[in-house]
PDB file of C-alpha atoms in Angstrom:
ATOM      1  CA  MET A1186     -28.093 -49.562  20.525  1.00 66.00           C
ATOM      2  CA  GLN A1187     -27.505 -53.309  20.360  1.00 68.00           C
ATOM      3  CA  ASN A1188     -24.344 -52.732  18.313  1.00 70.00           C
ATOM      4  CA  LEU A1189     -23.030 -50.290  20.917  1.00 67.00           C
ATOM      5  CA  LEU A1190     -23.619 -52.768  23.741  1.00 68.00           C
ATOM      6  CA  GLU A1191     -21.874 -55.510  21.782  1.00 73.00           C
ATOM      7  CA  PHE A1192     -18.914 -53.180  21.107  1.00 67.00           C
ATOM      8  CA  LEU A1193     -18.582 -52.282  24.806  1.00 65.00           C
ATOM      9  CA  GLN A1194     -18.859 -55.915  25.848  1.00 71.00           C
ATOM     10  CA  LYS A1195     -16.240 -56.967  23.328  1.00 72.00           C
ATOM     11  CA  TYR A1196     -13.668 -54.331  24.312  1.00 71.00           C
ATOM     12  CA  HIS A1197     -14.615 -53.805  27.958  1.00 68.00           C
ATOM     13  CA  HIS A1198     -11.202 -54.984  29.173  1.00 70.00           C
ATOM     14  CA  TRP A1199      -9.484 -52.245  27.162  1.00 75.00           C
ATOM     15  CA  PHE A1200     -11.752 -49.573  28.629  1.00 72.00           C
ATOM     16  CA  LEU A1201     -11.087 -50.982  32.104  1.00 73.00           C
ATOM     17  CA  PHE A1202      -7.330 -50.872  31.422  1.00 73.00           C
ATOM     18  CA  VAL A1203      -7.444 -47.194  30.330  1.00 75.00           C
ATOM     19  CA  LEU A1204      -9.573 -46.280  33.351  1.00 76.00           C
ATOM     20  CA  LEU A1205      -7.147 -47.966  35.761  1.00 72.00           C
ATOM     21  CA  GLU A1206      -4.199 -46.238  34.079  1.00 74.00           C
ATOM     22  CA  ILE A1207      -5.834 -42.831  34.517  1.00 76.00           C
ATOM     23  CA  ILE A1208      -6.590 -43.533  38.168  1.00 75.00           C
ATOM     24  CA  SER A1209      -3.021 -44.714  38.816  1.00 70.00           C
ATOM     25  CA  LEU A1210      -1.551 -41.589  37.171  1.00 67.00           C
ATOM     26  CA  ILE A1211      -3.799 -39.350  39.226  1.00 70.00           C
ATOM     27  CA  LEU A1212      -2.750 -41.102  42.432  1.00 67.00           C
ATOM     28  CA  LEU A1213       0.899 -40.989  41.405  1.00 62.00           C
ATOM     29  CA  PHE A1214       1.047 -37.257  40.688  1.00 59.00           C
ATOM     30  CA  GLN A1215      -1.369 -36.172  43.406  1.00 67.00           C
ATOM     31  CA  PHE A1216       0.210 -37.974  46.365  1.00 64.00           C
ATOM     32  CA  ASN A1217       3.890 -37.791  45.359  1.00 65.00           C
ATOM     33  CA  SER A1218       5.461 -34.330  45.502  1.00 61.00           C
ATOM     34  CA  TYR A1219       8.365 -35.057  43.129  1.00 58.00           C
ATOM     35  CA  GLN A1220       6.223 -36.608  40.411  1.00 55.00           C
ATOM     36  CA  GLY A1221       3.671 -33.836  40.947  1.00 55.00           C
ATOM     37  CA  SER A1222       6.280 -31.106  40.436  1.00 57.00           C
ATOM     38  CA  VAL A1223       7.564 -32.819  37.298  1.00 55.00           C
ATOM     39  CA  TRP A1224       4.040 -33.038  35.927  1.00 55.00           C
ATOM     40  CA  PHE A1225       3.303 -29.427  36.819  1.00 52.00           C
ATOM     41  CA  SER A1226       6.503 -28.185  35.121  1.00 53.00           C
ATOM     42  CA  SER A1227       5.929 -30.288  32.018  1.00 57.00           C
ATOM     43  CA  ALA A1228       2.307 -29.206  31.786  1.00 53.00           C
ATOM     44  CA  ASN A1229       3.275 -25.536  32.119  1.00 50.00           C
ATOM     45  CA  ALA A1230       5.929 -25.926  29.442  1.00 51.00           C
ATOM     46  CA  ALA A1231       3.456 -27.588  27.089  1.00 58.00           C
ATOM     47  CA  VAL A1232       0.776 -24.960  27.732  1.00 51.00           C
ATOM     48  CA  GLY A1233       3.361 -22.228  27.231  1.00 50.00           C
ATOM     49  CA  LYS A1234       4.355 -23.664  23.871  1.00 57.00           C
ATOM     50  CA  VAL A1235       0.734 -23.916  22.805  1.00 60.00           C
ATOM     51  CA  ASN A1236       0.041 -20.324  23.878  1.00 52.00           C
ATOM     52  CA  GLU A1237       3.183 -19.135  22.124  1.00 55.00           C
ATOM     53  CA  GLY A1238       2.126 -20.830  18.912  1.00 63.00           C
ATOM     54  CA  ARG A1239      -1.363 -19.389  19.196  1.00 62.00           C
ATOM     55  CA  ALA A1240       0.059 -15.909  19.768  1.00 51.00           C
ATOM     56  CA  GLU A1241       2.260 -16.239  16.686  1.00 60.00           C
ATOM     57  CA  VAL A1242      -0.704 -17.353  14.585  1.00 59.00           C
ATOM     58  CA  GLU A1243      -2.838 -14.462  15.856  1.00 55.00           C
ATOM     59  CA  SER A1244       0.035 -12.051  15.240  1.00 51.00           C
ATOM     60  CA  TYR A1245       0.428 -13.343  11.684  1.00 54.00           C
ATOM     61  CA  PHE A1246      -3.239 -12.866  10.843  1.00 55.00           C
ATOM     62  CA  SER A1247      -3.231  -9.398  12.419  1.00 53.00           C
ATOM     63  CA  LEU A1248      -0.397  -8.280  10.116  1.00 60.00           C
ATOM     64  CA  SER A1249      -2.944  -7.439   7.438  1.00 63.00           C
ATOM     65  CA  LYS A1250      -4.500  -4.719   9.577  1.00 63.00           C
ATOM     66  CA  VAL A1251      -1.081  -3.521  10.740  1.00 58.00           C
ATOM     67  CA  ASN A1252       0.119  -3.176   7.139  1.00 65.00           C
ATOM     68  CA  LYS A1253      -3.006  -1.255   6.185  1.00 63.00           C
ATOM     69  CA  ASP A1254      -2.565   1.142   9.113  1.00 61.00           C
ATOM     70  CA  LEU A1255       1.126   1.641   8.314  1.00 65.00           C
ATOM     71  CA  THR A1256       0.389   2.315   4.651  1.00 64.00           C
ATOM     72  CA  LEU A1257      -2.176   4.974   5.521  1.00 62.00           C
ATOM     73  CA  ARG A1258       0.100   6.507   8.125  1.00 61.00           C
ATOM     74  CA  ASN A1259       3.114   6.585   5.818  1.00 65.00           C
ATOM     75  CA  PHE A1260       1.080   8.203   3.047  1.00 64.00           C
ATOM     76  CA  TYR A1261      -0.325  10.884   5.350  1.00 60.00           C
ATOM     77  CA  LEU A1262       3.118  11.575   6.811  1.00 63.00           C
ATOM     78  CA  GLU A1263       4.631  11.912   3.328  1.00 61.00           C
ATOM     79  CA  ARG A1264       1.882  14.322   2.342  1.00 61.00           C
ATOM     80  CA  GLN A1265       2.224  16.366   5.536  1.00 59.00           C
ATOM     81  CA  LEU A1266       6.001  16.515   5.152  1.00 61.00           C
ATOM     82  CA  SER A1267       5.654  17.736   1.593  1.00 60.00           C
ATOM     83  CA  GLN A1268       3.187  20.425   2.603  1.00 60.00           C
ATOM     84  CA  LEU A1269       5.318  21.534   5.524  1.00 59.00           C
ATOM     85  CA  ARG A1270       8.299  21.805   3.187  1.00 59.00           C
ATOM     86  CA  ARG A1271       6.320  24.074   0.881  1.00 59.00           C
ATOM     87  CA  LEU A1272       4.899  26.086   3.745  1.00 58.00           C
ATOM     88  CA  TYR A1273       8.357  26.580   5.192  1.00 57.00           C
ATOM     89  CA  GLY A1274       9.488  28.039   1.899  1.00 57.00           C
ATOM     90  CA  GLU A1275       6.617  30.554   2.070  1.00 56.00           C
ATOM     91  CA  LEU A1276       7.173  31.236   5.747  1.00 59.00           C
ATOM     92  CA  THR A1277       6.049  34.584   7.137  1.00 54.00           C
ATOM     93  CA  SER A1278       5.473  35.865  10.644  1.00 49.00           C
ATOM     94  CA  ASP A1279       1.984  34.285  10.785  1.00 52.00           C
ATOM     95  CA  THR A1280       2.854  30.584  11.154  1.00 47.00           C
ATOM     96  CA  THR A1281      -0.628  29.614  12.404  1.00 52.00           C
ATOM     97  CA  GLU A1282      -2.187  30.812   9.143  1.00 50.00           C
ATOM     98  CA  LEU A1283       0.281  28.746   7.107  1.00 45.00           C
ATOM     99  CA  GLU A1284      -0.458  25.656   9.169  1.00 44.00           C
ATOM    100  CA  ARG A1285      -4.206  26.153   8.729  1.00 51.00           C
ATOM    101  CA  ARG A1286      -3.816  26.445   4.956  1.00 50.00           C
ATOM    102  CA  GLY A1287      -1.751  23.269   4.841  1.00 45.00           C
ATOM    103  CA  LEU A1288      -4.311  21.263   6.801  1.00 44.00           C
ATOM    104  CA  GLN A1289      -7.166  22.572   4.642  1.00 49.00           C
ATOM    105  CA  PHE A1290      -5.251  21.454   1.551  1.00 49.00           C
ATOM    106  CA  LEU A1291      -4.900  17.911   2.900  1.00 48.00           C
ATOM    107  CA  GLN A1292      -8.576  17.681   3.848  1.00 55.00           C
ATOM    108  CA  GLN A1293      -9.765  17.936   0.242  1.00 63.00           C
ATOM    109  CA  TYR A1294      -8.473  14.394  -0.382  1.00 70.00           C
ATOM    110  CA  LYS A1295     -10.333  11.265   0.676  1.00 79.00           C
ATOM    111  CA  ILE A1296      -8.065   8.243   1.104  1.00 82.00           C
ATOM    112  CA  VAL A1297      -9.479   4.755   0.400  1.00 86.00           C
ATOM    113  CA  PRO A1298      -7.307   1.846   1.654  1.00 86.00           C
ATOM    114  CA  ALA A1299      -7.100  -1.304  -0.477  1.00 88.00           C
ATOM    115  CA  LYS A1300      -5.119  -4.495  -1.007  1.00 88.00           C
ATOM    116  CA  VAL A1301      -3.460  -5.697  -4.196  1.00 90.00           C
ATOM    117  CA  VAL A1302      -5.271  -8.797  -5.486  1.00 90.00           C
ATOM    118  CA  THR A1303      -3.303  -9.397  -8.687  1.00 89.00           C
ATOM    119  CA  ASN A1304      -0.110  -7.776  -9.925  1.00 89.00           C
ATOM    120  CA  GLU A1305       1.899  -8.121 -13.149  1.00 88.00           C
ATOM    121  CA  LEU A1306       5.564  -7.222 -13.621  1.00 89.00           C
ATOM    122  CA  ASN A1307       6.848  -8.978 -16.749  1.00 88.00           C
ATOM    123  CA  LYS A1308       4.768  -7.346 -19.482  1.00 88.00           C
ATOM    124  CA  SER A1309       4.864  -4.014 -21.264  1.00 87.00           C
ATOM    125  CA  ASP A1310       1.171  -3.440 -20.502  1.00 91.00           C
ATOM    126  CA  ASN A1311       1.111  -4.591 -16.870  1.00 93.00           C
ATOM    127  CA  LEU A1312      -2.139  -4.282 -14.952  1.00 92.00           C
ATOM    128  CA  MET A1313      -3.017  -4.535 -11.280  1.00 91.00           C
ATOM    129  CA  THR A1314      -6.253  -5.356  -9.447  1.00 93.00           C
ATOM    130  CA  ILE A1315      -7.189  -4.004  -6.008  1.00 91.00           C
ATOM    131  CA  ASN A1316     -10.058  -5.034  -3.727  1.00 90.00           C
ATOM    132  CA  CYS A1317     -12.082  -1.821  -3.587  1.00 90.00           C
ATOM    133  CA  GLY A1318     -14.452  -0.272  -6.088  1.00 90.00           C
ATOM    134  CA  ALA A1319     -17.374   2.034  -6.703  1.00 90.00           C
ATOM    135  CA  ALA A1320     -19.043   0.938  -3.465  1.00 91.00           C
ATOM    136  CA  ASP A1321     -16.015   2.367  -1.615  1.00 89.00           C
ATOM    137  CA  GLY A1322     -16.044   5.675  -3.493  1.00 88.00           C
ATOM    138  CA  VAL A1323     -13.455   4.745  -6.124  1.00 90.00           C
ATOM    139  CA  GLY A1324     -13.837   6.070  -9.660  1.00 89.00           C
ATOM    140  CA  VAL A1325     -11.944   5.993 -12.942  1.00 89.00           C
ATOM    141  CA  GLY A1326      -8.873   8.211 -13.221  1.00 88.00           C
ATOM    142  CA  MET A1327      -7.950   8.354  -9.525  1.00 89.00           C
ATOM    143  CA  GLY A1328      -4.394   8.135  -8.279  1.00 90.00           C
ATOM    144  CA  VAL A1329      -3.139   5.052  -6.435  1.00 92.00           C
ATOM    145  CA  ALA A1330      -0.201   5.245  -4.030  1.00 89.00           C
ATOM    146  CA  CYS A1331       1.423   3.359  -1.158  1.00 86.00           C
ATOM    147  CA  GLY A1332       3.612   4.276   1.782  1.00 79.00           C
ATOM    148  CA  GLN A1333       6.654   4.278  -0.534  1.00 84.00           C
ATOM    149  CA  GLY A1334       5.216   6.478  -3.278  1.00 86.00           C
ATOM    150  CA  VAL A1335       3.253   6.473  -6.543  1.00 92.00           C
ATOM    151  CA  VAL A1336       1.660   3.225  -7.796  1.00 93.00           C
ATOM    152  CA  GLY A1337      -0.609   4.089 -10.739  1.00 93.00           C
ATOM    153  CA  VAL A1338      -4.020   5.269 -11.931  1.00 93.00           C
ATOM    154  CA  THR A1339      -7.429   3.559 -11.709  1.00 93.00           C
ATOM    155  CA  TYR A1340      -8.657   2.334 -15.093  1.00 91.00           C
ATOM    156  CA  LEU A1341     -11.729   0.074 -14.786  1.00 90.00           C
ATOM    157  CA  VAL A1342     -14.017   0.079 -11.746  1.00 91.00           C
ATOM    158  CA  SER A1343     -16.663  -2.426 -10.632  1.00 91.00           C
ATOM    159  CA  ASP A1344     -18.600  -2.406  -7.364  1.00 89.00           C
ATOM    160  CA  HIS A1345     -15.892  -4.092  -5.304  1.00 90.00           C
ATOM    161  CA  TYR A1346     -12.779  -4.299  -7.501  1.00 93.00           C
ATOM    162  CA  THR A1347     -10.672  -1.899  -9.557  1.00 92.00           C
ATOM    163  CA  VAL A1348      -8.141  -2.450 -12.338  1.00 92.00           C
ATOM    164  CA  VAL A1349      -5.157  -0.120 -12.034  1.00 93.00           C
ATOM    165  CA  ILE A1350      -2.687   0.946 -14.717  1.00 94.00           C
ATOM    166  CA  PRO A1351       0.555   1.025 -12.716  1.00 95.00           C
ATOM    167  CA  VAL A1352       3.664   3.063 -13.377  1.00 95.00           C
ATOM    168  CA  LEU A1353       5.047  -0.164 -14.906  1.00 95.00           C
ATOM    169  CA  ASN A1354       2.881   0.194 -18.000  1.00 94.00           C
ATOM    170  CA  THR A1355       4.137   1.835 -21.182  1.00 93.00           C
ATOM    171  CA  ALA A1356       0.828   3.714 -21.495  1.00 91.00           C
ATOM    172  CA  THR A1357       1.278   5.513 -18.163  1.00 91.00           C
ATOM    173  CA  ARG A1358       1.932   9.258 -18.208  1.00 90.00           C
ATOM    174  CA  ILE A1359       2.309  11.035 -14.853  1.00 91.00           C
ATOM    175  CA  SER A1360       3.217  14.696 -14.463  1.00 90.00           C
ATOM    176  CA  CYS A1361       6.169  15.008 -12.049  1.00 91.00           C
ATOM    177  CA  ALA A1362       8.638  17.605 -10.833  1.00 90.00           C
ATOM    178  CA  ILE A1363      12.109  17.640  -9.304  1.00 90.00           C
ATOM    179  CA  ARG A1364      11.810  18.388  -5.605  1.00 85.00           C
ATOM    180  CA  GLY A1365      12.980  21.838  -4.660  1.00 80.00           C
ATOM    181  CA  HIS A1366      12.825  23.086  -8.264  1.00 80.00           C
ATOM    182  CA  ASP A1367      10.097  24.291 -10.593  1.00 75.00           C
ATOM    183  CA  TYR A1368      11.184  22.001 -13.411  1.00 83.00           C
ATOM    184  CA  PHE A1369       8.648  19.366 -14.392  1.00 86.00           C
ATOM    185  CA  GLY A1370       8.182  16.684 -17.008  1.00 89.00           C
ATOM    186  CA  VAL A1371       6.297  13.491 -17.817  1.00 91.00           C
ATOM    187  CA  LEU A1372       7.130  10.156 -16.174  1.00 93.00           C
ATOM    188  CA  ARG A1373       7.131   7.162 -18.526  1.00 93.00           C
ATOM    189  CA  TRP A1374       8.208   3.523 -18.339  1.00 94.00           C
ATOM    190  CA  ASP A1375      10.155   1.917 -21.176  1.00 91.00           C
ATOM    191  CA  GLY A1376       8.913  -1.636 -20.542  1.00 91.00           C
ATOM    192  CA  LYS A1377      12.248  -3.000 -19.276  1.00 91.00           C
ATOM    193  CA  ASP A1378      13.525  -2.587 -15.717  1.00 91.00           C
ATOM    194  CA  ALA A1379      10.718  -2.771 -13.126  1.00 91.00           C
ATOM    195  CA  GLY A1380      12.674  -0.483 -10.811  1.00 93.00           C
ATOM    196  CA  VAL A1381      13.302   2.358 -13.250  1.00 95.00           C
ATOM    197  CA  ALA A1382      11.228   4.944 -15.129  1.00 95.00           C
ATOM    198  CA  TYR A1383      12.171   8.045 -17.108  1.00 94.00           C
ATOM    199  CA  LEU A1384      11.229  11.674 -16.558  1.00 92.00           C
ATOM    200  CA  GLU A1385      11.150  13.298 -19.995  1.00 91.00           C
ATOM    201  CA  ASP A1386      10.892  16.846 -21.394  1.00 88.00           C
ATOM    202  CA  ILE A1387      12.946  18.489 -18.632  1.00 89.00           C
ATOM    203  CA  PRO A1388      14.154  21.833 -20.100  1.00 87.00           C
ATOM    204  CA  ARG A1389      17.825  22.267 -20.961  1.00 85.00           C
ATOM    205  CA  HIS A1390      18.246  25.263 -18.653  1.00 85.00           C
ATOM    206  CA  ALA A1391      17.156  23.215 -15.619  1.00 84.00           C
ATOM    207  CA  ARG A1392      19.713  22.878 -12.823  1.00 85.00           C
ATOM    208  CA  PHE A1393      19.558  19.736 -10.715  1.00 87.00           C
ATOM    209  CA  LYS A1394      21.828  16.882  -9.720  1.00 87.00           C
ATOM    210  CA  ARG A1395      21.988  13.131  -9.304  1.00 89.00           C
ATOM    211  CA  GLY A1396      20.312  12.036  -6.093  1.00 90.00           C
ATOM    212  CA  ASP A1397      17.551  14.675  -6.217  1.00 90.00           C
ATOM    213  CA  TRP A1398      14.069  13.395  -5.496  1.00 90.00           C
ATOM    214  CA  VAL A1399      11.249  13.340  -8.027  1.00 92.00           C
ATOM    215  CA  GLU A1400       7.635  13.799  -6.883  1.00 90.00           C
ATOM    216  CA  THR A1401       4.219  14.562  -8.344  1.00 88.00           C
ATOM    217  CA  ASN A1402       3.640  18.247  -9.037  1.00 84.00           C
ATOM    218  CA  GLY A1403      -0.144  18.390  -8.712  1.00 75.00           C
ATOM    219  CA  TYR A1404      -0.672  19.855 -12.206  1.00 76.00           C
ATOM    220  CA  SER A1405      -3.029  17.012 -13.102  1.00 71.00           C
ATOM    221  CA  SER A1406      -6.245  16.039 -11.344  1.00 69.00           C
ATOM    222  CA  ILE A1407      -4.875  12.566 -10.534  1.00 82.00           C
ATOM    223  CA  PHE A1408      -2.227  13.075  -7.848  1.00 83.00           C
ATOM    224  CA  PRO A1409      -1.798  15.847  -5.304  1.00 80.00           C
ATOM    225  CA  PRO A1410       1.602  17.540  -5.253  1.00 81.00           C
ATOM    226  CA  GLY A1411       4.409  15.967  -3.244  1.00 81.00           C
ATOM    227  CA  VAL A1412       3.714  12.236  -3.643  1.00 85.00           C
ATOM    228  CA  LEU A1413       7.108  10.537  -3.867  1.00 87.00           C
ATOM    229  CA  VAL A1414       8.125   8.960  -7.186  1.00 92.00           C
ATOM    230  CA  GLY A1415      11.817   8.163  -6.921  1.00 92.00           C
ATOM    231  CA  LYS A1416      15.411   9.404  -7.019  1.00 93.00           C
ATOM    232  CA  ILE A1417      17.419  10.671  -9.991  1.00 93.00           C
ATOM    233  CA  GLU A1418      20.137   8.232 -11.096  1.00 93.00           C
ATOM    234  CA  THR A1419      21.331   9.455 -14.490  1.00 91.00           C
ATOM    235  CA  VAL A1420      20.680  12.387 -16.837  1.00 88.00           C
ATOM    236  CA  TYR A1421      20.642  11.956 -20.624  1.00 88.00           C
ATOM    237  CA  ASN A1422      20.022  14.247 -23.556  1.00 85.00           C
ATOM    238  CA  SER A1423      16.743  13.757 -25.388  1.00 80.00           C
ATOM    239  CA  ILE A1424      16.803  12.437 -28.952  1.00 78.00           C
ATOM    240  CA  ASP A1425      16.250  15.917 -30.418  1.00 77.00           C
ATOM    241  CA  GLY A1426      18.756  17.468 -27.998  1.00 76.00           C
ATOM    242  CA  LEU A1427      16.247  20.091 -26.807  1.00 81.00           C
ATOM    243  CA  SER A1428      15.598  18.661 -23.364  1.00 85.00           C
ATOM    244  CA  TYR A1429      16.839  16.194 -20.741  1.00 88.00           C
ATOM    245  CA  ARG A1430      15.728  12.600 -20.216  1.00 90.00           C
ATOM    246  CA  VAL A1431      16.171  11.682 -16.559  1.00 92.00           C
ATOM    247  CA  LYS A1432      16.519   8.115 -15.298  1.00 94.00           C
ATOM    248  CA  VAL A1433      14.566   7.723 -12.041  1.00 95.00           C
ATOM    249  CA  ARG A1434      14.981   4.867  -9.560  1.00 95.00           C
ATOM    250  CA  LEU A1435      11.402   4.257  -8.411  1.00 95.00           C
ATOM    251  CA  SER A1436      10.766   4.411  -4.666  1.00 90.00           C
ATOM    252  CA  THR A1437       7.902   1.881  -4.896  1.00 90.00           C
ATOM    253  CA  ASP A1438       8.907  -1.791  -4.861  1.00 89.00           C
ATOM    254  CA  PHE A1439       6.242  -3.257  -7.144  1.00 91.00           C
ATOM    255  CA  GLY A1440       7.437  -6.803  -6.524  1.00 88.00           C
ATOM    256  CA  ARG A1441       6.460  -6.610  -2.845  1.00 85.00           C
ATOM    257  CA  LEU A1442       3.417  -4.373  -3.161  1.00 86.00           C
ATOM    258  CA  ARG A1443       0.496  -5.410  -0.947  1.00 86.00           C
ATOM    259  CA  ASP A1444      -1.251  -2.417   0.638  1.00 85.00           C
ATOM    260  CA  VAL A1445      -2.183   0.710  -1.328  1.00 88.00           C
ATOM    261  CA  VAL A1446      -4.461   3.733  -1.058  1.00 88.00           C
ATOM    262  CA  VAL A1447      -6.700   5.318  -3.682  1.00 90.00           C
ATOM    263  CA  ILE A1448      -6.603   9.120  -3.666  1.00 86.00           C
ATOM    264  CA  ASN A1449     -10.046  10.592  -4.184  1.00 80.00           C
ATOM    265  CA  ASP A1450      -9.633  14.313  -4.819  1.00 71.00           C
ATOM    266  CA  GLN A1451     -13.063  15.705  -3.946  1.00 64.00           C
ATOM    267  CA  SER A1452     -12.409  18.831  -6.014  1.00 63.00           C
ATOM    268  CA  ILE A1453     -11.859  16.906  -9.267  1.00 60.00           C
ATOM    269  CA  ALA A1454     -15.524  17.008 -10.298  1.00 55.00           C
ATOM    270  CA  GLU A1455     -15.656  20.793  -9.884  1.00 62.00           C
ATOM    271  CA  ARG A1456     -12.433  21.319 -11.837  1.00 60.00           C
ATOM    272  CA  THR A1457     -13.596  18.937 -14.579  1.00 58.00           C
ATOM    273  CA  ARG A1458     -16.878  20.816 -14.985  1.00 63.00           C
ATOM    274  CA  LEU A1459     -15.053  24.152 -15.117  1.00 67.00           C
ATOM    275  CA  LEU A1460     -12.582  22.852 -17.722  1.00 61.00           C
ATOM    276  CA  GLN A1461     -15.379  21.395 -19.829  1.00 64.00           C
ATOM    277  CA  SER A1462     -17.272  24.688 -19.670  1.00 72.00           C
ATOM    278  CA  ALA A1463     -14.162  26.542 -20.838  1.00 70.00           C
ATOM    279  CA  ARG A1464     -13.732  24.136 -23.757  1.00 66.00           C
ATOM    280  CA  ASP A1465     -17.385  24.447 -24.761  1.00 68.00           C
ATOM    281  CA  SER A1466     -17.094  28.231 -24.624  1.00 71.00           C
ATOM    282  CA  LEU A1467     -14.010  28.178 -26.827  1.00 67.00           C
ATOM    283  CA  ARG A1468     -15.779  25.965 -29.382  1.00 64.00           C
ATOM    284  CA  LEU A1469     -18.713  28.391 -29.558  1.00 62.00           C
ATOM    285  CA  ASN A1470     -16.373  31.368 -30.006  1.00 59.00           C
ATOM    286  CA  VAL A1471     -14.500  29.576 -32.798  1.00 53.00           C
ATOM    287  CA  LYS A1472     -17.764  28.790 -34.643  1.00 54.00           C
ATOM    288  CA  GLU A1473     -18.869  32.410 -34.418  1.00 54.00           C
TER     289      GLU A1473
END
C-alpha cells in the first residue's frame, strides 16, 4: 500500500494532466455541434470497422460447419440423382412406387461426416487420417467419399480417428462402372499423377466414348452404386490385348480435400454373414 501511495504522489501531476485532458475533450465535443458531429462520425466509422472485422472473423470460423453441411448435401444430392437416373430408366406407370423404392435404398446407408487431419499425395502408398472413429460408428472396410466423389476405404480405426487408404494408393481396388452402361472394371492408381487413375478389365465388346462418367457400381460392400469417380480421358488396349484400360480423370481434388463422409452400409454385416455361411457350406460339401 505504501508503494502505491508513493507512486501516486510521484506521478500525480501526470494523472491530473490526463484527467484535465479528458474533461476538456468532453466539454469540447459535448458543447460544440461541429466537433460533436465529427466525433460522432469518426466513432461510428471506427465501430463499423471493428464490427466488420469481427463479422469476418466469425464468418471465417463458421466456414468449417458450412463446408461440412455442403459436403453432406452434395453427397446426398449425388446419390439421389444417381437413383433417380436409374429409376427413370425403369419407369412404369406407378411413379410413386419407384420413388418409394429409391428412398428406401438410400435409407440403408448411415453417413458419418469427418474432417481430413493428415493427407499424403507424393507417395505410392499414400494414407489419410480423418477425425472420426469407432465411437462415431466407423469400422474397417467402409467407403469414404466427399461432395466431389470417391475418396477411399477405411483401413485402421481407433476410438476417435481413422486411417484411410485413398484412391491415390497403389493397393486400392474399387469396383466401378461406366455410367449408362453395364460395363464394369477395377479402378487402380499407378502411383504417378494424383489426378488420374485407370479403370482396367473393361471387355473388348464394350461401347463407350471419351467424356463418359465413371461411377461405383455397388457390386462390393464398400460403396453404394452411383458415387462419382471421374471422367474418361483416354482408352488404351490392355497388355494382353483382351480388354481395355481406361484413363480416368478423377473428380475428387485430393490436394484440396478437407471435408469427407464415411459411408456405413447397415446391410454389410448381414451380407457378410450370408457370404461366410455360403463359403462354409461349400467347404463342407467339398470335404464330403
